[in-house]
Coordinates of C-alpha atoms and ligand atoms in Angstrom, one line a residue:
X300 CA -70.7 16.5 12.1
X301 CA -74.0 17.8 13.1
X302 CA -77.0 15.7 14.0
X303 CA -78.8 19.1 14.5
X304 CA -82.5 18.7 14.9
X305 CA -82.5 15.0 15.3
X306 CA -82.6 14.9 19.1
X307 CA -82.2 11.5 20.7
X308 CA -82.2 9.9 17.2
X309 CA -79.0 11.6 16.2
X310 CA -76.8 8.8 17.3
X311 CA -78.7 6.4 15.0
X312 CA -78.3 8.5 11.9
X313 CA -75.2 9.2 9.9
X314 CA -73.0 11.8 11.6
X315 CA -73.6 14.3 8.8
X316 CA -77.4 14.1 9.1
X317 CA -79.3 17.2 10.1
X318 CA -82.7 18.7 9.8
X319 CA -83.0 22.0 7.9
X320 CA -86.4 23.6 7.5
X321 CA -88.1 20.3 8.2
X322 CA -86.1 18.4 5.6
X323 CA -83.6 15.6 6.4
X324 CA -80.1 16.3 4.9
X325 CA -77.3 13.8 4.7
X326 CA -73.8 14.5 3.4
X327 CA -74.9 18.0 2.4
X328 CA -77.8 16.6 0.3
X329 CA -81.5 17.0 0.9
X330 CA -82.9 13.4 1.1
X331 CA -86.1 14.6 -0.7
X332 CA -84.0 15.7 -3.6
X333 CA -82.1 12.4 -3.6
X334 CA -85.4 10.5 -3.8
X335 CA -86.6 12.7 -6.6
X336 CA -83.4 12.3 -8.6
X337 CA -82.6 8.6 -8.0
X338 CA -86.0 7.2 -7.2
X339 CA -87.1 5.0 -4.2
X340 CA -86.4 2.7 -2.6
X341 CA -82.9 4.1 -2.3
X342 CA -80.0 3.2 0.0
X343 CA -78.1 6.4 0.9
X344 CA -74.7 6.3 2.6
X345 CA -72.6 9.0 4.2
X346 CA -69.3 8.4 2.5
X347 CA -67.2 10.4 5.1
X348 CA -68.7 8.2 7.9
X349 CA -67.7 5.0 6.1
X350 CA -64.2 6.3 5.6
X351 CA -63.8 7.6 9.1
X352 CA -64.8 4.3 10.7
X353 CA -62.3 2.4 8.6
X354 CA -59.5 4.9 9.2
X355 CA -60.0 4.9 12.9
X356 CA -59.8 1.1 13.1
X357 CA -56.8 1.0 10.8
X358 CA -55.0 3.7 12.8
X359 CA -55.4 1.7 16.1
X360 CA -54.4 -1.6 14.5
X361 CA -51.2 0.1 13.3
X362 CA -50.2 0.5 16.9
X363 CA -50.4 -3.2 17.5
X364 CA -47.7 -5.9 17.2
X365 CA -46.4 -6.4 13.6
X366 CA -48.9 -8.1 11.4
X367 CA -51.9 -6.7 13.3
X368 CA -54.7 -5.7 11.0
X369 CA -58.3 -4.7 10.7
X370 CA -60.4 -6.4 8.1
X371 CA -63.7 -5.2 6.7
X372 CA -66.2 -8.1 6.6
X373 CA -67.4 -7.2 3.1
X374 CA -70.6 -9.2 3.4
X375 CA -72.1 -6.4 5.4
X376 CA -72.0 -4.1 2.4
X377 CA -70.5 -5.8 -0.6
X378 CA -69.9 -3.1 -3.1
X379 CA -66.8 -2.1 -5.1
X380 CA -67.1 1.4 -3.7
X381 CA -67.0 0.2 -0.1
X382 CA -64.2 -2.3 -0.7
X383 CA -62.2 0.6 -2.2
X384 CA -62.9 2.9 0.8
X385 CA -61.9 0.2 3.4
X386 CA -58.8 -0.8 1.5
X387 CA -57.8 2.8 0.9
X388 CA -58.1 3.4 4.6
X389 CA -55.7 0.5 5.3
X390 CA -58.0 -2.4 6.1
X391 CA -57.9 -5.8 4.5
X392 CA -61.1 -7.4 3.2
X393 CA -62.7 -10.5 4.7
X394 CA -64.6 -12.4 2.0
X395 CA -66.9 -15.4 2.6
X396 CA -67.5 -16.4 -1.0
X397 CA -66.0 -16.2 -4.5
X398 CA -68.5 -13.5 -5.3
X399 CA -67.3 -11.3 -2.5
X400 CA -63.7 -12.0 -3.5
X401 CA -64.6 -10.8 -7.0
X402 CA -66.1 -7.6 -5.6
X403 CA -63.0 -6.8 -3.6
X404 CA -60.8 -7.7 -6.6
X405 CA -62.8 -5.4 -8.8
X406 CA -62.1 -2.7 -6.3
X407 CA -58.4 -3.3 -6.9
X408 CA -57.7 -4.8 -3.5
X409 CA -54.5 -6.9 -3.9
X410 CA -54.8 -10.7 -3.2
X411 CA -52.5 -10.5 -0.1
X412 CA -55.0 -8.1 1.5
X413 CA -57.9 -10.6 1.1
X414 CA -58.9 -13.2 3.6
X415 CA -61.4 -16.0 2.7
X416 CA -63.5 -17.8 5.2
X417 CA -66.7 -19.9 4.8
X418 CA -67.9 -23.3 6.1
X419 CA -68.4 -24.9 2.7
X420 CA -66.0 -23.4 0.2
X421 CA -66.1 -24.8 -3.3
X422 CA -62.9 -26.0 -5.0
X423 CA -62.9 -22.9 -7.2
X424 CA -63.1 -20.8 -4.0
X425 CA -60.2 -22.7 -2.4
X426 CA -58.1 -21.9 -5.4
X427 CA -58.6 -18.1 -5.2
X428 CA -55.5 -16.0 -4.5
X429 CA -55.7 -14.7 -0.9
X430 CA -53.4 -13.5 1.8
X431 CA -54.9 -15.9 4.4
X432 CA -57.3 -18.8 4.0
X433 CA -59.5 -19.7 7.0
X434 CA -59.8 -23.4 7.1
X435 CA -63.2 -24.5 8.5
X436 CA -63.3 -28.3 8.4
X437 CA -61.5 -31.6 8.0
X438 CA -63.3 -32.1 4.7
X439 CA -61.8 -28.9 3.5
X440 CA -58.3 -30.1 4.4
X441 CA -58.9 -33.2 2.2
X442 CA -59.9 -30.8 -0.7
X443 CA -56.8 -28.7 -0.1
X444 CA -54.6 -31.8 -0.3
X445 CA -56.3 -33.1 -3.4
X446 CA -56.1 -29.7 -5.2
X447 CA -52.5 -29.1 -4.0
X448 CA -53.4 -25.6 -2.9
X449 CA -50.6 -23.6 -1.4
X450 CA -51.8 -21.2 1.3
X451 CA -51.1 -19.4 4.5
X452 CA -54.0 -20.5 6.7
X453 CA -55.8 -19.7 9.9
X454 CA -57.9 -22.4 11.6
X455 CA -61.4 -21.4 12.5
X456 CA -62.0 -22.5 16.0
X457 CA -65.5 -23.0 17.6
X458 CA -64.7 -21.6 21.0
X459 CA -67.8 -22.9 22.7
X460 CA -69.2 -19.4 23.5
X461 CA -72.8 -18.4 23.0
X462 CA -73.1 -14.8 22.1
X463 CA -75.0 -12.6 19.7
X464 CA -78.2 -10.7 19.2
X465 CA -80.3 -13.5 17.7
X466 CA -80.0 -17.3 17.4
X467 CA -79.3 -17.0 13.6
X468 CA -76.3 -14.7 14.2
X469 CA -74.7 -16.9 16.9
X470 CA -71.8 -18.8 15.5
X471 CA -69.5 -19.6 18.4
X472 CA -71.4 -22.2 20.4
X473 CA -70.6 -25.9 20.4
X474 CA -73.6 -26.6 18.3
X475 CA -72.5 -24.6 15.2
X476 CA -71.9 -25.3 11.5
X477 CA -68.8 -23.1 11.7
X478 CA -65.3 -24.1 12.7
X479 CA -63.5 -26.9 14.4
X480 CA -64.1 -27.7 18.1
X481 CA -61.3 -26.7 20.5
X482 CA -60.5 -30.3 21.3
X483 CA -59.6 -31.1 17.7
X484 CA -57.7 -27.9 16.8
X485 CA -54.3 -29.4 17.5
X486 CA -55.1 -32.4 15.3
X487 CA -56.2 -30.0 12.6
X488 CA -53.0 -28.0 12.8
X489 CA -50.9 -31.1 12.7
X490 CA -52.7 -32.3 9.6
X491 CA -52.5 -28.9 7.9
X492 CA -48.8 -28.5 8.7
X493 CA -48.2 -31.8 6.9
X494 CA -49.7 -30.5 3.6
X495 CA -47.1 -29.3 1.1
X496 CA -47.3 -25.5 0.6
X497 CA -49.6 -25.0 3.5
X498 CA -48.4 -22.9 6.5
X499 CA -50.5 -22.5 9.6
X500 CA -50.1 -18.9 10.7
X501 CA -52.7 -18.6 13.4
X502 CA -56.2 -19.2 14.7
X503 CA -59.5 -17.5 14.0
X504 CA -62.7 -17.2 16.0
X505 CA -65.9 -15.3 15.4
X506 CA -68.6 -15.9 18.0
X507 CA -71.5 -14.0 16.6
X508 CA -73.0 -10.7 15.5
X509 CA -74.6 -7.7 17.1
X510 CA -72.7 -8.2 20.4
X511 CA -73.3 -5.1 22.5
X512 CA -71.9 -6.0 25.9
X513 CA -68.1 -5.9 26.6
X514 CA -68.6 -9.1 28.6
X515 CA -69.5 -10.9 25.4
X516 CA -66.1 -10.4 23.9
X517 CA -64.2 -12.8 26.1
X518 CA -63.2 -14.8 23.2
X519 CA -59.5 -13.9 23.7
X520 CA -59.6 -15.6 27.2
X521 CA -60.6 -18.8 25.5
X522 CA -58.3 -18.5 22.5
X523 CA -55.0 -17.8 24.3
X524 CA -54.7 -21.3 25.9
X525 CA -55.8 -22.9 22.6
X526 CA -53.1 -21.0 20.7
X527 CA -50.5 -22.2 23.2
X528 CA -51.5 -25.8 23.1
X529 CA -51.7 -25.8 19.3
X530 CA -48.3 -24.2 19.0
X531 CA -46.9 -26.9 21.2
X532 CA -48.6 -29.6 19.1
X533 CA -47.1 -28.4 15.9
X534 CA -43.7 -27.4 17.5
X535 CA -43.9 -23.9 16.2
X536 CA -45.3 -20.7 17.7
X537 CA -48.4 -19.5 15.9
X538 CA -48.1 -15.7 15.7
X539 CA -51.6 -14.5 14.5
X540 CA -54.9 -14.5 16.3
X541 CA -58.1 -13.3 14.7
X542 CA -60.9 -12.5 17.2
X543 CA -63.6 -12.1 14.5
X544 CA -66.1 -9.3 14.2
X545 CA -69.5 -8.9 15.7
X546 CA -69.4 -5.5 17.3
X547 CA -73.0 -4.4 17.7
X548 CA -74.6 -1.1 16.9
X549 CA -77.7 0.6 18.3
X550 CA -80.8 0.5 16.1
X551 CA -83.3 2.1 18.3
X552 CA -83.4 4.9 20.9
X553 CA -83.6 2.2 23.6
X554 CA -80.5 0.3 22.6
X555 CA -77.3 0.9 24.6
X556 CA -74.5 3.0 23.1
X557 CA -72.1 0.8 21.0
X558 CA -68.3 0.4 21.4
X559 CA -66.7 1.2 18.1
X560 CA -64.4 -1.3 16.4
X561 CA -61.5 1.2 17.0
X562 CA -62.3 1.4 20.7
X563 CA -62.6 -2.4 21.0
X564 CA -59.2 -2.7 19.3
X565 CA -57.6 -0.1 21.6
X566 CA -59.0 -1.9 24.7
X567 CA -57.7 -5.3 23.5
X568 CA -54.3 -4.0 22.5
X569 CA -53.8 -2.4 25.9
X570 CA -53.2 -5.8 27.3
X571 CA -52.0 -7.9 24.4
X572 CA -48.8 -10.1 24.0
X573 CA -46.1 -8.1 22.1
X574 CA -45.3 -11.0 19.8
X575 CA -48.9 -11.8 18.7
X576 CA -50.5 -10.1 15.7
X577 CA -54.1 -9.2 16.5
X578 CA -56.7 -9.3 13.8
X579 CA -60.3 -7.9 14.0
X580 CA -62.9 -8.2 11.3
X581 CA -66.0 -6.1 11.9
X582 CA -68.6 -5.7 9.2
X583 CA -71.8 -4.2 10.7
X584 CA -70.2 -1.7 13.0
X585 CA -68.3 -0.1 10.1
X586 CA -71.3 0.5 8.0
X587 CA -74.7 0.2 9.7
X588 CA -75.0 3.8 11.0
X589 CA -73.6 5.3 7.8
X590 CA -76.6 4.2 5.7
X591 CA -80.3 4.9 5.6
X592 CA -83.1 3.7 3.3
X593 CA -85.6 6.0 1.6
X594 CA -89.0 4.6 0.8
X595 CA -92.1 6.3 -0.5
X596 CA -95.3 5.8 1.4
X597 CA -98.0 4.6 -1.0
X598 CA -101.0 3.3 0.9
X599 CA -102.2 4.0 4.4
X600 CA -104.9 1.7 5.8
X601 CA -106.5 2.7 9.1
X602 CA -108.3 -0.3 10.5
X603 CA -110.4 1.0 13.3
X604 CA -109.8 -0.5 16.6
X605 CA -107.0 -2.7 15.2
X606 CA -104.0 -0.8 13.7
X607 CA -102.8 1.4 10.9
X608 CA -100.8 -0.1 8.1
X609 CA -98.4 2.1 6.3
X610 CA -97.2 0.5 3.1
X611 CA -94.0 1.5 1.3
X612 CA -92.6 0.8 -2.2
X613 CA -90.2 -1.9 -1.0
X614 CA -90.0 -4.0 2.1
X615 CA -88.6 -7.5 2.6
X616 CA -86.8 -7.4 -0.7
X617 CA -84.6 -4.5 0.4
X618 CA -84.6 -5.2 4.2
X619 CA -85.1 -8.8 5.3
X620 CA -83.8 -8.1 8.8
X621 CA -87.2 -7.5 10.4
X622 CA -88.8 -10.7 9.1
X623 CA -85.6 -12.7 9.6
X624 CA -84.4 -11.5 13.0
X625 CA -87.2 -9.5 14.4
X626 CA -85.0 -6.4 13.9
X627 CA -86.2 -3.0 15.2
X628 CA -85.6 0.4 13.7
X629 CA -86.4 4.1 14.1
X630 CA -88.0 6.2 11.4
X631 CA -88.5 9.8 10.2
X632 CA -90.4 11.4 7.4
X633 CA -87.8 13.2 5.3
X634 CA -90.1 16.0 4.3
X635 CA -91.1 16.8 7.8
X636 CA -88.4 15.5 9.9
X637 CA -89.1 18.1 12.6
X638 CA -92.5 16.6 13.4
X639 CA -92.1 14.2 16.2
X640 CA -93.1 10.6 15.7
X641 CA -95.9 10.0 18.1
X642 CA -95.9 6.9 20.3
X643 CA -98.8 5.4 18.3
X644 CA -102.2 5.6 19.9
X645 CA -103.4 3.0 17.6
X646 CA -100.3 1.0 16.6
X647 CA -98.7 1.8 13.3
X648 CA -97.2 -1.1 11.4
X649 CA -94.9 -0.3 8.4
X650 CA -95.1 -2.9 5.7
X651 CA -93.8 -3.5 2.2
X652 CA -95.4 -4.3 -1.1
X653 CA -94.7 -8.0 -1.1
X654 CA -97.1 -10.9 -1.1
X655 CA -96.4 -12.0 2.5
X656 CA -98.0 -11.0 5.7
X657 CA -94.5 -11.3 7.2
X658 CA -93.3 -8.5 4.8
X659 CA -92.9 -6.1 7.8
X660 CA -90.5 -3.2 8.0
X661 CA -91.5 -2.4 11.6
X662 CA -94.2 -4.1 13.7
X663 CA -94.7 -0.9 15.6
X664 CA -93.3 2.4 14.6
X665 CA -93.5 6.0 15.8
X666 CA -94.6 8.2 12.9
X667 CA -96.5 11.5 12.8
X668 CA -100.2 10.5 13.1
X669 CA -101.2 11.9 9.7
X670 CA -98.7 10.0 7.7
X671 CA -100.0 9.8 4.2
X672 CA -99.2 8.7 0.6
X673 CA -96.3 10.6 -0.8
X674 CA -94.5 11.0 2.5
X675 CA -90.8 10.0 2.2
X676 CA -90.0 7.4 4.9
X677 CA -86.4 7.2 6.2
X678 CA -85.3 4.1 8.0
X679 CA -82.2 4.7 10.2
X680 CA -79.1 2.5 10.5
X681 CA -79.8 0.3 7.5
X682 CA -76.2 0.4 6.2
X683 CA -75.4 -3.3 7.1
X684 CA -77.0 -6.4 5.8
X685 CA -79.8 -4.7 4.0
X686 CA -78.3 -4.1 0.5
X687 CA -76.3 -7.3 0.9
X688 CA -79.4 -9.5 1.7
X689 CA -81.7 -7.8 -0.8
X690 CA -83.7 -10.1 -3.1
X691 CA -85.8 -10.0 -6.2
X692 CA -88.9 -11.5 -4.5
X693 CA -92.0 -10.7 -6.6
X694 CA -89.6 -9.7 -9.4
X695 CA -88.9 -6.4 -7.7
X696 CA -85.6 -4.9 -8.9
X697 CA -83.1 -4.1 -6.2
X698 CA -82.6 -0.4 -5.2
X699 CA -79.7 1.8 -6.2
X700 CA -76.9 2.6 -3.7
X701 CA -75.9 6.3 -3.5
X702 CA -73.0 7.7 -1.6
X703 CA -73.3 11.3 -0.4
X704 CA -70.5 13.7 0.6
X705 CA -70.0 17.4 0.7
X706 CA -73.3 18.1 -1.2
X707 CA -72.5 15.6 -4.0
X708 CA -74.2 12.3 -4.6
X709 CA -72.8 9.5 -6.7
X710 CA -74.3 6.2 -7.6
X711 CA -72.2 3.3 -6.2
X712 CA -74.7 0.6 -7.5
X713 CA -77.2 1.5 -10.2
X714 CA -80.8 0.5 -9.7
X715 CA -81.7 -2.9 -11.1
X716 CA -84.2 -3.0 -13.9
X717 CA -86.8 -5.6 -14.8
X718 CA -84.8 -6.0 -18.0
X719 CA -81.8 -7.0 -15.9
X720 CA -83.9 -9.8 -14.4
X721 CA -85.5 -10.9 -17.7
X722 CA -82.1 -11.2 -19.2
X723 CA -81.5 -14.4 -17.2
X724 CA -84.7 -16.1 -18.4
X725 CA -83.9 -18.6 -21.2
X726 CA -87.3 -20.2 -21.9
Ligands
PLP992 C1 -70.1 -12.0 9.4 C2 -68.7 -12.2 9.9 C3 -68.0 -11.1 10.4 C4 -68.6 -9.8 10.5 O1 -69.6 -9.8 11.4 P1 -70.3 -8.4 11.9 O2 -71.3 -8.8 12.9 O3 -70.9 -7.8 10.7 O4 -69.2 -7.6 12.5 C5 -66.7 -11.3 10.8 N1 -66.1 -12.6 10.7 C6 -66.8 -13.7 10.3 C7 -66.1 -15.0 10.2 C8 -68.1 -13.5 9.8 O5 -68.8 -14.6 9.4

């Protein structure tokens, strides 16, 4: 656990990151050597950091009432390697599709440790073996009845809370495609209880993502009364309450320090009913900081009096978060990580290689003024929702995922090839 030489950026990089003779090292591996060996763009993850975050959360949840559990929302980093790490640490896996269910199953996660949510599950998805199924709509109840699915379920509640870092990651407001409004939850529970083989175990809420303030996590205050009234309606105490995920992380030096999922769990459990299982399901906060992306700088255009464009060998295909959410990041050059990024005199914009002006990695970035072709660009805190949202736009193959630990690097996902993509073309 070092962070040596990273200064105020240390908290944004994996805990094992350090600068040695100007080179960035992660997990005992020189980032420059990783780029040479595996190519760029490349997703690099600190495996110990992934494991530690999961273990910390699982340890705290074990101190909760029976049935309490942490789940890893696998959509943040949907790889077999990560599902295995999370499951091995004692977390269940939250899946939102059959594909994610397949990734977790391929990792050997038993069905009872899988939870499936989603606002429009297919019939095939509803038939998948899971420990808990999160029911999201009345149409879904019709489908469950028609299919005769037997399942232990939670009901997804729309708690009427607006929270989250960006409109697109807010899910808890009244105007939402997710969940069932509070005033209809008792009706939903009654209807579900009447289905043969279906047992309502509890309620579920997830109000949004990238929540940084403690005050945003008031979802429990809203959910306790709902839980009581629904229990009365069905004449049975519901013993499980899932408060969702959404814990935020800092992406830039200006962002506030984050509260870890384990700390959040500890705070909630300090004042929690003894007979109610608590479930939390973070994604981002378990993986974001553990991952960085390596890109090679290919072209630098200095447009006098306007700005400098620094183009890298990926972009919106490996990180859509800037175009999609206006996300902000911090950067280093891996081969000269000890040279400070200057607050740009003429603004520096980091862009990708795609055919869109919106293909922006960072609208304004701090980089050494003489950044040039061949420099290895490191983007911090790209461990969540970058690999998982990657695309093949412009028929660009998706990067490899490498896990580093104790000086060893192993490929978790191999680099896609153009042949992989051509294989699907039938014409
Ligand atoms: C995406 C999602 C999560 C995880 O959100 P993070 O912001 O990554 O923690 C948890 N629960 C549900 C229902 C989700 O859709």
